[in-house]
CSV table of N, CA and C in Angstrom, one decimal:
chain,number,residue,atom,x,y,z
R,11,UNK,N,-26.2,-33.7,-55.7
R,11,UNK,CA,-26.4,-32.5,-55.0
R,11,UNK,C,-27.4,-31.6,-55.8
R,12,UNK,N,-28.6,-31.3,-55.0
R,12,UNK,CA,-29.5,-30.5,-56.2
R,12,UNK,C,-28.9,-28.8,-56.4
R,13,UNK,N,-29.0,-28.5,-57.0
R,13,UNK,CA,-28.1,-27.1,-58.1
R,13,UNK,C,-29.3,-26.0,-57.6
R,14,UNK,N,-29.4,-25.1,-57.6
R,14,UNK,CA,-29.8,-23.5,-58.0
R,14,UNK,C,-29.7,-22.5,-58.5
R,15,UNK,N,-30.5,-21.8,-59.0
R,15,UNK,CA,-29.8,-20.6,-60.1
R,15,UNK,C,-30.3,-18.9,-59.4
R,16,UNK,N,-29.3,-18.4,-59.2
R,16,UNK,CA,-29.1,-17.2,-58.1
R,16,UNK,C,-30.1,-16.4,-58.9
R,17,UNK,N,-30.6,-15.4,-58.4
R,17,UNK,CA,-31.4,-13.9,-59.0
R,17,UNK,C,-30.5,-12.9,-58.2
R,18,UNK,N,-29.8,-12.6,-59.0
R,18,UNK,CA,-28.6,-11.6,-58.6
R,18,UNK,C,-29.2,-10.4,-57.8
R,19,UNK,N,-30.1,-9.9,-58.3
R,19,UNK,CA,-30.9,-8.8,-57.9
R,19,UNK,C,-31.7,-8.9,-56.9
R,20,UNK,N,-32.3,-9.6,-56.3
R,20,UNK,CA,-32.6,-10.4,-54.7
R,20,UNK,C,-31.7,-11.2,-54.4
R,21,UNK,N,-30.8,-11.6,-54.2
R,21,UNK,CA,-30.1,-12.6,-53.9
R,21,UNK,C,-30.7,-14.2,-53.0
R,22,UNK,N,-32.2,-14.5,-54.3
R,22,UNK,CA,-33.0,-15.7,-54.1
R,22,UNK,C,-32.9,-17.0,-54.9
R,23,UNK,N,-32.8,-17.9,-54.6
R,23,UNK,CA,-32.2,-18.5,-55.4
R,23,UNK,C,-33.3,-19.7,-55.8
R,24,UNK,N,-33.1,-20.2,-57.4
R,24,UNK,CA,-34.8,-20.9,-57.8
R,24,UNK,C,-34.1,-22.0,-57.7
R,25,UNK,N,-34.7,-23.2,-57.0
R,25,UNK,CA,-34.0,-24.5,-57.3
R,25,UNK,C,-34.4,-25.3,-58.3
R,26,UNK,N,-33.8,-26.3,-58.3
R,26,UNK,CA,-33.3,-27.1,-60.1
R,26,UNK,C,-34.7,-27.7,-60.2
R,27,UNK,N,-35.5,-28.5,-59.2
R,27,UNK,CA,-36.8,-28.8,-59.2
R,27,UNK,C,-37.9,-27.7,-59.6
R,28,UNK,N,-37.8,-26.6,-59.6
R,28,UNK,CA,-38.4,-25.6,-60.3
R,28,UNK,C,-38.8,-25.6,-62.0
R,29,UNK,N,-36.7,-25.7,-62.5
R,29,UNK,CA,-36.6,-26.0,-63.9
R,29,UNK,C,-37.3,-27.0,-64.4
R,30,UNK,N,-37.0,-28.0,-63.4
R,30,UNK,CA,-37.2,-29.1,-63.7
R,30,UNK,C,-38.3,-29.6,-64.0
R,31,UNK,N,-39.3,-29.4,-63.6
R,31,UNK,CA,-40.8,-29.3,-63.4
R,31,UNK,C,-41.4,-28.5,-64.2
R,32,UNK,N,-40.9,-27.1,-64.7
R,32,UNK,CA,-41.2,-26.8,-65.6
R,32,UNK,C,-41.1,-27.2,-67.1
R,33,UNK,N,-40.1,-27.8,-67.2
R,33,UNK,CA,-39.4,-28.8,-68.5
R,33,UNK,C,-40.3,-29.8,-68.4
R,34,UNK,N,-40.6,-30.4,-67.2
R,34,UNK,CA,-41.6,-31.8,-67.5
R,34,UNK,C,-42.7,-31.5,-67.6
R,35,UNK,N,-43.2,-30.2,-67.8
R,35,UNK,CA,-44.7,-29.9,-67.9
R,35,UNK,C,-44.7,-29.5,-69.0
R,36,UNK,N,-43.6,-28.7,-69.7
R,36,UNK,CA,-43.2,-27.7,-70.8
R,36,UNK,C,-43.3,-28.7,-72.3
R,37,UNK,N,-42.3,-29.9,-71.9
R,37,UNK,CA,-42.1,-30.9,-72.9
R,37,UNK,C,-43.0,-32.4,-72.7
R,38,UNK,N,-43.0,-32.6,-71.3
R,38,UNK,CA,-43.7,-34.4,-71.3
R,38,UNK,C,-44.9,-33.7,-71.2
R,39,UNK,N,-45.6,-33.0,-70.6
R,39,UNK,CA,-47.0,-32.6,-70.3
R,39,UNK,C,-47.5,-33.8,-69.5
R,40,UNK,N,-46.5,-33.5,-68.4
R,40,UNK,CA,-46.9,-34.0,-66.8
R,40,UNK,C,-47.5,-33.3,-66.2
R,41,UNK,N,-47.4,-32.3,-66.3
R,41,UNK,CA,-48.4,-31.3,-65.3
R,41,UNK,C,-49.1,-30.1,-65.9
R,42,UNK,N,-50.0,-30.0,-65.5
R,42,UNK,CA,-51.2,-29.3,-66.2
R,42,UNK,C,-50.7,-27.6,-65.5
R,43,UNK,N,-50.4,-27.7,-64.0
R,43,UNK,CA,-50.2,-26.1,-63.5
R,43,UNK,C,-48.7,-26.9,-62.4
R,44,UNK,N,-48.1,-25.5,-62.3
R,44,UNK,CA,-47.1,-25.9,-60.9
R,44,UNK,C,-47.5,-24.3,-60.4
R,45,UNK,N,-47.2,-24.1,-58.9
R,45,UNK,CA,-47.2,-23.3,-58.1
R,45,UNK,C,-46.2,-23.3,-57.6
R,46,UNK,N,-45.4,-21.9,-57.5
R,46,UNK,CA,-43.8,-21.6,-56.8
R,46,UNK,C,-44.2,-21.0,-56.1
R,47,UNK,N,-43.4,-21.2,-54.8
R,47,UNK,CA,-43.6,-20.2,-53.2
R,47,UNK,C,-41.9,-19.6,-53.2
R,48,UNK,N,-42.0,-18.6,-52.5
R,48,UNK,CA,-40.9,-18.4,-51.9
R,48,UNK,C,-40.7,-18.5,-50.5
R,49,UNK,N,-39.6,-19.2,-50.0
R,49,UNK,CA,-39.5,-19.4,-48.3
R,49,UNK,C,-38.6,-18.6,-48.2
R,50,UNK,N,-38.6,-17.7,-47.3
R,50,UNK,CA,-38.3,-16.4,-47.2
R,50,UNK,C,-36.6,-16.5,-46.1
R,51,UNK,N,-36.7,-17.6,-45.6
R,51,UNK,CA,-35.7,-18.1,-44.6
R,51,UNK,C,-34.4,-18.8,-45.5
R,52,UNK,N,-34.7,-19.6,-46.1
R,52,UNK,CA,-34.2,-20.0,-47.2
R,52,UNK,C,-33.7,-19.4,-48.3
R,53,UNK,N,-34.6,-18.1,-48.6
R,53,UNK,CA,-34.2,-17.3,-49.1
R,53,UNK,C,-34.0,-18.4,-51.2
R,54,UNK,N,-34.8,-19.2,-50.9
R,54,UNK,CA,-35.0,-20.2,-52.4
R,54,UNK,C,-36.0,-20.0,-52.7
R,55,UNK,N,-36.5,-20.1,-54.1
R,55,UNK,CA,-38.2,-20.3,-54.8
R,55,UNK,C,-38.1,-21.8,-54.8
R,56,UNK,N,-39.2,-22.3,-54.3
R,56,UNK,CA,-39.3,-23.8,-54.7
R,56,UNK,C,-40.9,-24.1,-54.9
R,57,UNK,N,-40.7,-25.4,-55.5
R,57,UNK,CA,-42.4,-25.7,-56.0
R,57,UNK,C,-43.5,-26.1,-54.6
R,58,UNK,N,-44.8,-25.7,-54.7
R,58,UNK,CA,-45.5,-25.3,-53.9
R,58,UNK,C,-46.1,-26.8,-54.5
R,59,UNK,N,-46.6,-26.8,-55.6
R,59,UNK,CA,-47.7,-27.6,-55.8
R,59,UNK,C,-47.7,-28.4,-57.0
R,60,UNK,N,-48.3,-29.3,-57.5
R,60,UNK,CA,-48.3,-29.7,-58.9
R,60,UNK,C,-49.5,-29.7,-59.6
R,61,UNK,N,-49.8,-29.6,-60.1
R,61,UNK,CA,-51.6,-30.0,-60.7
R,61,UNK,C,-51.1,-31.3,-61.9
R,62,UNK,N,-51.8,-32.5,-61.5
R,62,UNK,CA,-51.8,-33.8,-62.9
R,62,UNK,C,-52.3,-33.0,-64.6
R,63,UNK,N,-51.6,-33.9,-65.4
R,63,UNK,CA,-52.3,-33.4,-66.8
R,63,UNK,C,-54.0,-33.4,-66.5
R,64,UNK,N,-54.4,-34.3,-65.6
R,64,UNK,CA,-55.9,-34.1,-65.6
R,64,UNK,C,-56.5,-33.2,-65.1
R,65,UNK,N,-56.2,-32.5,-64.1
R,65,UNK,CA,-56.6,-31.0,-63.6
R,65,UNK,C,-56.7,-29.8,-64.5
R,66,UNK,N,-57.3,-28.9,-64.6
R,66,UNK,CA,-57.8,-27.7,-65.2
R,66,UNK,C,-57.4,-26.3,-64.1
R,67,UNK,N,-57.8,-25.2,-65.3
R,67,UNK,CA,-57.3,-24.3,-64.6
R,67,UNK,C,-58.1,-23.5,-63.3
R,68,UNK,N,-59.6,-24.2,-63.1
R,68,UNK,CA,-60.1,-24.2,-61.9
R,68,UNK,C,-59.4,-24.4,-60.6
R,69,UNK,N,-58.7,-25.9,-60.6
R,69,UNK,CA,-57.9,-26.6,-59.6
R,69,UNK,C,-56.7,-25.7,-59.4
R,70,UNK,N,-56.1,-25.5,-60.5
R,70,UNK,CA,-55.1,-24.1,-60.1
R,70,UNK,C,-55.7,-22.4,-59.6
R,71,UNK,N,-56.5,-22.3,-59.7
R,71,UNK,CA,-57.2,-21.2,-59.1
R,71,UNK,C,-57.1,-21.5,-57.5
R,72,UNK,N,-57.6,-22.6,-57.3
R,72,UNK,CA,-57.8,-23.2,-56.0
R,72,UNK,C,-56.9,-23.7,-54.9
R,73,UNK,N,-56.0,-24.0,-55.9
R,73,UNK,CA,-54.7,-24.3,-55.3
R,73,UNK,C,-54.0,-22.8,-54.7
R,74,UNK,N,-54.2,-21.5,-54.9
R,74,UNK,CA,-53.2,-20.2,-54.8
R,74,UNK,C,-54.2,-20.2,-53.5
R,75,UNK,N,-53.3,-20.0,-52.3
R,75,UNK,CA,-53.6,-19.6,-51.0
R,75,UNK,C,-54.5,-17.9,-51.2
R,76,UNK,N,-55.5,-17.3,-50.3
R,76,UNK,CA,-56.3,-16.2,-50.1
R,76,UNK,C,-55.2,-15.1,-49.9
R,77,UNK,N,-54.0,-15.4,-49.1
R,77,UNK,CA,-53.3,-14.3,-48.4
R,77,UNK,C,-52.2,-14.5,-48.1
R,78,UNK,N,-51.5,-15.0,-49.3
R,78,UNK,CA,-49.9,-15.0,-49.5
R,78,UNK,C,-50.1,-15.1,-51.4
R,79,UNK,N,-48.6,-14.7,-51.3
R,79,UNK,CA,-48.6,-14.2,-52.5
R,79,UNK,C,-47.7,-16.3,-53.4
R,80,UNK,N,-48.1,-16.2,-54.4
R,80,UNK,CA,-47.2,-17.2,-55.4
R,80,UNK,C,-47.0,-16.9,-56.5
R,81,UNK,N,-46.1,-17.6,-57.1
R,81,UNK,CA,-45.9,-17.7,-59.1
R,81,UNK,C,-46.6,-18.6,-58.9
R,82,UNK,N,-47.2,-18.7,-60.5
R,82,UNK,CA,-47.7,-20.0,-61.3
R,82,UNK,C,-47.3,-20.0,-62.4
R,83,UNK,N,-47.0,-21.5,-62.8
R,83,UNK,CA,-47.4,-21.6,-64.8
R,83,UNK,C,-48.2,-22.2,-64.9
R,84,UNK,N,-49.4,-22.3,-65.9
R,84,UNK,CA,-50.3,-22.9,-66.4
R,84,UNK,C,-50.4,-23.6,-68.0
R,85,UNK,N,-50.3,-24.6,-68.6
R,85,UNK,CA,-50.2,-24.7,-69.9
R,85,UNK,C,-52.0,-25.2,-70.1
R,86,UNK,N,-52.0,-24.2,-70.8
R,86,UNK,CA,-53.4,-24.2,-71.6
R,86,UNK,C,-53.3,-24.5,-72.8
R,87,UNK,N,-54.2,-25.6,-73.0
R,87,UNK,CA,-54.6,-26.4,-74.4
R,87,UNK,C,-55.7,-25.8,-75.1
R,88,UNK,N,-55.4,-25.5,-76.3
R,88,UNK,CA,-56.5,-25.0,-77.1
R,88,UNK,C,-57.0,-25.2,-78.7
R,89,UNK,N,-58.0,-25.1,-79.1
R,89,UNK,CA,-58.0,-25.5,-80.5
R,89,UNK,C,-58.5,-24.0,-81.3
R,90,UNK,N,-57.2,-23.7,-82.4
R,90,UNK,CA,-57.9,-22.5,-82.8
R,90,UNK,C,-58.9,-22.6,-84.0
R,91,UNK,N,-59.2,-21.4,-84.6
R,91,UNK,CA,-60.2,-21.4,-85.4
R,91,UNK,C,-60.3,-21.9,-86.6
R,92,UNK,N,-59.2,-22.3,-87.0
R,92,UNK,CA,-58.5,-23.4,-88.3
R,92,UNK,C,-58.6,-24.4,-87.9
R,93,UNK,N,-58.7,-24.7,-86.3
R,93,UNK,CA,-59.1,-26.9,-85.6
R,93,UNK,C,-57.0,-27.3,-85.6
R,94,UNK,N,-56.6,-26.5,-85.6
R,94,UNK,CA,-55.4,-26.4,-84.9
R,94,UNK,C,-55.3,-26.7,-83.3
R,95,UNK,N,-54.9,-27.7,-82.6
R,95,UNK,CA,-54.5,-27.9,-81.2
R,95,UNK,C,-53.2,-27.1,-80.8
R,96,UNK,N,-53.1,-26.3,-80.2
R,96,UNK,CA,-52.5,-25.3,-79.8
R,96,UNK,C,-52.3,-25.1,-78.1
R,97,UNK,N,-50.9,-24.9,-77.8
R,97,UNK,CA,-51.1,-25.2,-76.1
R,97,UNK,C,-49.8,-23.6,-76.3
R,98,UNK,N,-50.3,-22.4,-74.7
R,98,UNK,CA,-49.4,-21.8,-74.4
R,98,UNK,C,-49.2,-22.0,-73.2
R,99,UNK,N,-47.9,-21.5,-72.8
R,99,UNK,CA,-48.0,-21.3,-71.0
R,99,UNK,C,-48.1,-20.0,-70.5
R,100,UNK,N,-49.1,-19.8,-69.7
R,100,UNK,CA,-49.2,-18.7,-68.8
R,100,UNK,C,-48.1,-18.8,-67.6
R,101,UNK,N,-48.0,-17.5,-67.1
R,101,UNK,CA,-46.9,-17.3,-65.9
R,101,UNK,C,-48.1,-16.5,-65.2
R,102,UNK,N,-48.0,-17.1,-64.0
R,102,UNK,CA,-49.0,-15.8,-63.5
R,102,UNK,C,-48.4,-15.6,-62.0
R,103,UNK,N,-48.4,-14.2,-61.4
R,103,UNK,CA,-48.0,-13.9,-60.5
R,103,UNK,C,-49.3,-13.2,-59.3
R,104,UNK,N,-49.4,-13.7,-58.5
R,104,UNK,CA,-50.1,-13.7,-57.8
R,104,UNK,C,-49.9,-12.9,-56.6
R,105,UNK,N,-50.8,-12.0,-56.5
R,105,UNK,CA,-49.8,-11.2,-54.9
R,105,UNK,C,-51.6,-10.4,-54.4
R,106,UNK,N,-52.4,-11.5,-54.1
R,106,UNK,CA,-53.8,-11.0,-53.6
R,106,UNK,C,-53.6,-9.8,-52.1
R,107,UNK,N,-54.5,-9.1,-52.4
R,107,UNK,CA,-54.8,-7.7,-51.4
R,107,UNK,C,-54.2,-7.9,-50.0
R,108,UNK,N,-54.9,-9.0,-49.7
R,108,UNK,CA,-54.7,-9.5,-47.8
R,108,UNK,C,-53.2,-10.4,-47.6
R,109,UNK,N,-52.7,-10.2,-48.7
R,109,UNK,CA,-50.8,-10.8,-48.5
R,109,UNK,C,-50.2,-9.6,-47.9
R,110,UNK,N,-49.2,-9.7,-47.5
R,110,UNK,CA,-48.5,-8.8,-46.5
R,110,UNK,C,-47.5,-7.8,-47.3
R,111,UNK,N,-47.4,-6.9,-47.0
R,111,UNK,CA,-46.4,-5.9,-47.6
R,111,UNK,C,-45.0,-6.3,-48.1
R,112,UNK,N,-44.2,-7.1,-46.8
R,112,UNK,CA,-43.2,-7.6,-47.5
R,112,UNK,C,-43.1,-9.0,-48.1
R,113,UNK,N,-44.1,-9.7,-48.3
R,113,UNK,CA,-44.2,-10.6,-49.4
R,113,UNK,C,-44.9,-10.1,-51.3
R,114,UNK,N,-45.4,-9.1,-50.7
R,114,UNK,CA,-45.6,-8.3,-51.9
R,114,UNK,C,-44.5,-8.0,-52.5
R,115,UNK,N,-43.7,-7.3,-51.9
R,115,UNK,CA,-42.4,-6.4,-52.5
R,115,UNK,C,-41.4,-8.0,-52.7
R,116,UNK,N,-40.8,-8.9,-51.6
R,116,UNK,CA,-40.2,-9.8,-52.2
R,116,UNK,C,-40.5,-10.5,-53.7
R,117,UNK,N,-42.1,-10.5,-53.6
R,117,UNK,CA,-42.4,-11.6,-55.1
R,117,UNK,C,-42.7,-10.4,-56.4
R,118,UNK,N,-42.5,-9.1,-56.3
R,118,UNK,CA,-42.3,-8.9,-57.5
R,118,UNK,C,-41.2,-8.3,-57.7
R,119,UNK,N,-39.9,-8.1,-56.6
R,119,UNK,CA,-38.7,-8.1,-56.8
R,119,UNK,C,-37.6,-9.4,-57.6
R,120,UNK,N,-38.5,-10.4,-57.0
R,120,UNK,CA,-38.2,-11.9,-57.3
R,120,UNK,C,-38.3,-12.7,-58.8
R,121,UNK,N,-39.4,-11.5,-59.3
R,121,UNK,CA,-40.2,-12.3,-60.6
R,121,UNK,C,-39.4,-12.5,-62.1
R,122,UNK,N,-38.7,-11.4,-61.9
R,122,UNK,CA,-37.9,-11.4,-63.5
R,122,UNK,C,-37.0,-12.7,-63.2
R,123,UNK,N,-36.4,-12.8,-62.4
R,123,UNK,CA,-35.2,-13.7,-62.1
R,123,UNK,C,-35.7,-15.2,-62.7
R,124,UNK,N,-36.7,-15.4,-61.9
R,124,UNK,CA,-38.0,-16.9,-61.8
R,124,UNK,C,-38.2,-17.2,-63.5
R,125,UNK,N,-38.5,-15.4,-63.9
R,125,UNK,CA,-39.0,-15.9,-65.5
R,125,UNK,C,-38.0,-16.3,-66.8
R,126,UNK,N,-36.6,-16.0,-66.4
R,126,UNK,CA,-35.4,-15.7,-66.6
R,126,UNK,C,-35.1,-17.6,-67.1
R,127,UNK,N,-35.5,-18.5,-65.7
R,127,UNK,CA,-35.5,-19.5,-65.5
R,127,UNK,C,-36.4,-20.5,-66.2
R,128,UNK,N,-37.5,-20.0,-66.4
R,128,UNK,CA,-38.8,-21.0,-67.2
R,128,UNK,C,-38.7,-20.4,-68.7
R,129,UNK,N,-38.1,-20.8,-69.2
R,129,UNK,CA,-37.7,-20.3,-70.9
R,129,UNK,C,-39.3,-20.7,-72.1
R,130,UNK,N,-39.6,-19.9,-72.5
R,130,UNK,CA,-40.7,-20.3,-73.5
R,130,UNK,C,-42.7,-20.0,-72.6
R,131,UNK,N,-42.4,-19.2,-71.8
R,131,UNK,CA,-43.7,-18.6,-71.4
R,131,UNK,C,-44.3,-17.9,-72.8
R,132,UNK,N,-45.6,-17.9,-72.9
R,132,UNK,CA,-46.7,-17.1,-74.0
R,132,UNK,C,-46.7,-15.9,-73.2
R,133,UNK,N,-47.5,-15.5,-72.1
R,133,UNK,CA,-47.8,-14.1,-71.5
R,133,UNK,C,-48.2,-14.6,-70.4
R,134,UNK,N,-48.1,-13.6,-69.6
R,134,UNK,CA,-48.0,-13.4,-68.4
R,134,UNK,C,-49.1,-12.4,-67.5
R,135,UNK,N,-50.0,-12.9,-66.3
R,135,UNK,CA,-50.8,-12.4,-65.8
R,135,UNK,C,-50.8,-11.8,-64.2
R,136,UNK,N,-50.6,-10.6,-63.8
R,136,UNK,CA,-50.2,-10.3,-62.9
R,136,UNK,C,-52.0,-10.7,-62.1
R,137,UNK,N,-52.0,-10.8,-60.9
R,137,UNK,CA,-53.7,-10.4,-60.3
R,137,UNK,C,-53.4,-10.9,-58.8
R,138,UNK,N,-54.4,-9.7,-58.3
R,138,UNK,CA,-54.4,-9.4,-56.7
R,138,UNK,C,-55.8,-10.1,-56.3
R,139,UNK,N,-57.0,-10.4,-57.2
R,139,UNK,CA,-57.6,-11.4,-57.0
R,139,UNK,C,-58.3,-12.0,-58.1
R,140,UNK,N,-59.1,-13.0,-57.8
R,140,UNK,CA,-59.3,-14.1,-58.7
R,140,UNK,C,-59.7,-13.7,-60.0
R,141,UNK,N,-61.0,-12.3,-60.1
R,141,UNK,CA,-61.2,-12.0,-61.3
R,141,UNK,C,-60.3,-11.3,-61.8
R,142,UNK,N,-58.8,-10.9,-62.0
R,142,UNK,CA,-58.1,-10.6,-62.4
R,142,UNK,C,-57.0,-11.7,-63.0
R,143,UNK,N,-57.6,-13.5,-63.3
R,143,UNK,CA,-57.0,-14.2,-63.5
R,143,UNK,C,-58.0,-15.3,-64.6
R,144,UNK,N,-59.3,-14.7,-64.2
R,144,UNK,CA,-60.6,-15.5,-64.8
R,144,UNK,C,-59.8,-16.4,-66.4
R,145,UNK,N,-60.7,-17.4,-65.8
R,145,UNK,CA,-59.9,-18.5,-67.8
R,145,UNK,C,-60.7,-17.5,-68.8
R,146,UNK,N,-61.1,-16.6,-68.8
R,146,UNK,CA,-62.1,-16.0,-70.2
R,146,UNK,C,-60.9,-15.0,-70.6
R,147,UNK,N,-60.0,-14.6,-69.7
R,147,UNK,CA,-58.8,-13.8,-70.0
R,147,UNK,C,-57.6,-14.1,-70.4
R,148,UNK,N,-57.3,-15.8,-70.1
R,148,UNK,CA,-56.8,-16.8,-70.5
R,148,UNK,C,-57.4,-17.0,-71.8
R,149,UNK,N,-58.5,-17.4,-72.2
R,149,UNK,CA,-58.9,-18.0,-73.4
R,149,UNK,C,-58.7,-16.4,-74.2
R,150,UNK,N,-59.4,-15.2,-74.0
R,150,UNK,CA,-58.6,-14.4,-74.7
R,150,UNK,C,-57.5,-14.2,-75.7
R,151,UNK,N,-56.3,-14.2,-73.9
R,151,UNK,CA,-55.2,-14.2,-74.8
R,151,UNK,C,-54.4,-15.2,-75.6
R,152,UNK,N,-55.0,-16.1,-75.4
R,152,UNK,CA,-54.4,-17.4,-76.3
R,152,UNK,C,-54.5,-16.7,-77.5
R,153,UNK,N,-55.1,-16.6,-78.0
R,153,UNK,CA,-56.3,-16.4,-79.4
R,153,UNK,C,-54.6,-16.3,-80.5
């Protein structure tokens, strides 16, 4: 039976494939991005999308619908200025202009609970649209 973990404070619940996926992205580096939706009927967060270790953070850009809102994590690989290979994960929450009022309010009432659940995020990028998410902001904050 698959498991879920309640957000007391919405009473939404993230399912175990969520964790799950995040842990295989987190530790195996199976997946380069995942995208979480909320189904509003369901009243559960579940995974929208995967991105392969071969995809980049373009393909996740690509993957976030124009006019609904999603989570994302991203693990970005990086080499710092010492030649250190260094990887963080971004969380990013997504809630573009032309998404609807009450998917707005659901997904940032929703968000603490979600992040509660993906243990070991670097930082986190709120944006309503794409230049509010640009990789130069990402490569920034790695640093």
């Amino acid at each position: 039976m698959a498991m879920a973990f309640k957000m007391a404070t919405t009473g939404m619940w993230v399912t175990d494939e969520c964790k799950n996926s995040y842990m295989d992205m987190k530790w195996k580096k199976n997946h380069r991005y995942i995208v979480y939706k909320i189904d509003e009927k369901s009243r559960l967060v579940t995974v929208d999308k995967v991105g392969g270790p071969g995809e980049n953070y373009e393909d996740l850009a690509a993957a976030l619908p124009k006019d609904d809102c999603r989570y994302a994590v991203f693990d970005f690989d990086f080499v710092t200025v010492d030649n250190c290979r260094k990887s963080k994960i971004f969380f990013i929450a997504w809630s573009p202009t032309e998404s609807r009022i009450r998917a707005k309010i659901l997904y940032a009432t929703s968000k603490a609970g979600l992040r509660r659940v993906l243990d070991g995020i670097s930082y986190e990028l709120q944006a309503t649209d794409p230049t509010e998410m640009g990789i130069d902001l990402i490569k920034d904050r790695a640093k």
